[in-house]
């Protein structure tokens, strides 16, 4: 969804994408994005996303364990334990976060145990960002681009041009 004001020459856009695989009923990839449009410039405020593979078997397993516990089906539970461990090791994916276009978090996991060890506490993430990383912001812009053509008495045009650029580099 988006909102824009011509009077203020600014707006905001929110976007969310959910991608499914034809092989699964669970989403394969999820992404969300918030962008500000201020004075004709777009600023990507934040972007969050993730991708999972093999998650459908995990959810199926949770459902089966709940049903086995409800009906107390021990024989079925024992038969599925060995298959379950092999399939759960196939769970893999990644997660990322970007603020103002800078990637502040990216993690990739190849198994369920790696996924459960992810530290997604927001306070710890903010501490890690402030201690471990140096950020730089560089922006170039052209603020003047003007030219004037003046005819001369000998018949050749005289062109005067003014170009002005600026670069901001913050570290």
Short mmCIF file of C-alpha atoms in Angstrom, two decimals, residues 58-148:
data_model
loop_
_atom_site.label_atom_id
_atom_site.label_comp_id
_atom_site.label_asym_id
_atom_site.label_seq_id
_atom_site.Cartn_x
_atom_site.Cartn_y
_atom_site.Cartn_z
CA UNK A 58 8.63 -29.95 10.44
CA UNK A 59 5.04 -28.70 10.67
CA UNK A 60 3.70 -32.10 9.60
CA UNK A 61 5.80 -33.70 12.35
CA UNK A 62 4.48 -31.35 15.02
CA UNK A 63 0.94 -32.18 13.95
CA UNK A 64 1.66 -35.93 14.00
CA UNK A 65 3.21 -35.73 17.46
CA UNK A 66 0.18 -33.91 18.77
CA UNK A 67 -2.13 -36.51 17.26
CA UNK A 68 0.02 -39.42 18.55
CA UNK A 69 -0.02 -37.96 22.04
CA UNK A 70 -3.77 -37.52 21.88
CA UNK A 71 -4.45 -41.07 20.68
CA UNK A 72 -1.38 -42.60 22.44
CA UNK A 73 -0.15 -44.36 19.31
CA UNK A 74 3.29 -45.61 20.51
CA UNK A 75 3.95 -47.95 17.59
CA UNK A 76 3.52 -45.18 15.02
CA UNK A 77 5.60 -42.79 17.13
CA UNK A 78 8.58 -45.19 17.28
CA UNK A 79 8.45 -45.89 13.54
CA UNK A 80 8.48 -42.21 12.63
CA UNK A 81 11.35 -41.14 14.95
CA UNK A 82 14.18 -42.36 12.71
CA UNK A 83 12.60 -40.87 9.56
CA UNK A 84 11.87 -37.64 11.40
CA UNK A 85 15.49 -36.95 12.37
CA UNK A 86 16.74 -37.42 8.82
CA UNK A 87 14.09 -35.08 7.38
CA UNK A 88 14.57 -32.43 10.07
CA UNK A 89 18.24 -32.13 9.14
CA UNK A 90 17.08 -30.98 5.68
CA UNK A 91 15.51 -27.79 7.09
CA UNK A 92 17.54 -24.86 5.77
CA UNK A 93 17.08 -21.19 5.07
CA UNK A 94 18.23 -17.66 5.67
CA UNK A 95 17.07 -14.41 7.29
CA UNK A 96 18.12 -10.79 6.73
CA UNK A 97 17.42 -7.25 7.92
CA UNK A 98 18.37 -3.94 6.30
CA UNK A 99 17.98 -0.45 7.72
CA UNK A 100 18.46 2.57 5.44
CA UNK A 101 19.86 0.25 2.77
CA UNK A 102 22.61 -1.12 5.03
CA UNK A 103 22.47 -4.82 5.83
CA UNK A 104 22.60 -5.12 9.61
CA UNK A 105 21.78 -8.81 9.95
CA UNK A 106 22.17 -11.86 7.76
CA UNK A 107 22.20 -15.45 8.89
CA UNK A 108 22.06 -18.68 6.96
CA UNK A 109 21.32 -22.03 8.54
CA UNK A 110 21.68 -25.55 7.17
CA UNK A 111 19.87 -27.53 9.86
CA UNK A 112 17.17 -27.21 12.49
CA UNK A 113 19.73 -27.02 15.32
CA UNK A 114 21.44 -24.04 13.67
CA UNK A 115 18.04 -22.38 13.21
CA UNK A 116 17.15 -22.74 16.90
CA UNK A 117 20.51 -21.22 17.89
CA UNK A 118 19.76 -17.92 16.11
CA UNK A 119 19.76 -14.96 18.48
CA UNK A 120 16.88 -12.74 17.38
CA UNK A 121 16.63 -10.64 20.55
CA UNK A 122 16.24 -7.00 19.33
CA UNK A 123 18.29 -5.55 22.21
CA UNK A 124 21.20 -7.90 21.53
CA UNK A 125 21.01 -7.10 17.81
CA UNK A 126 21.15 -3.34 18.51
CA UNK A 127 24.14 -3.84 20.84
CA UNK A 128 25.91 -5.92 18.19
CA UNK A 129 25.24 -3.30 15.52
CA UNK A 130 26.57 -0.44 17.64
CA UNK A 131 29.75 -2.28 18.68
CA UNK A 132 30.86 -4.35 15.73
CA UNK A 133 30.14 -2.24 12.68
CA UNK A 134 31.24 1.00 11.12
CA UNK A 135 28.67 2.62 8.89
CA UNK A 136 29.27 5.11 6.16
CA UNK A 137 26.81 7.16 4.15
CA UNK A 138 27.78 8.68 0.81
CA UNK A 139 25.41 10.68 -1.35
CA UNK A 140 26.15 12.60 -4.54
CA UNK A 141 23.84 15.15 -6.06
CA UNK A 142 23.76 17.75 -8.80
CA UNK A 143 22.26 21.00 -7.57
CA UNK A 144 22.83 23.24 -10.64
CA UNK A 145 22.66 22.37 -14.33
CA UNK A 146 21.98 25.37 -16.49
CA UNK A 147 23.09 26.63 -19.86
CA UNK A 148 22.41 29.75 -21.94
#
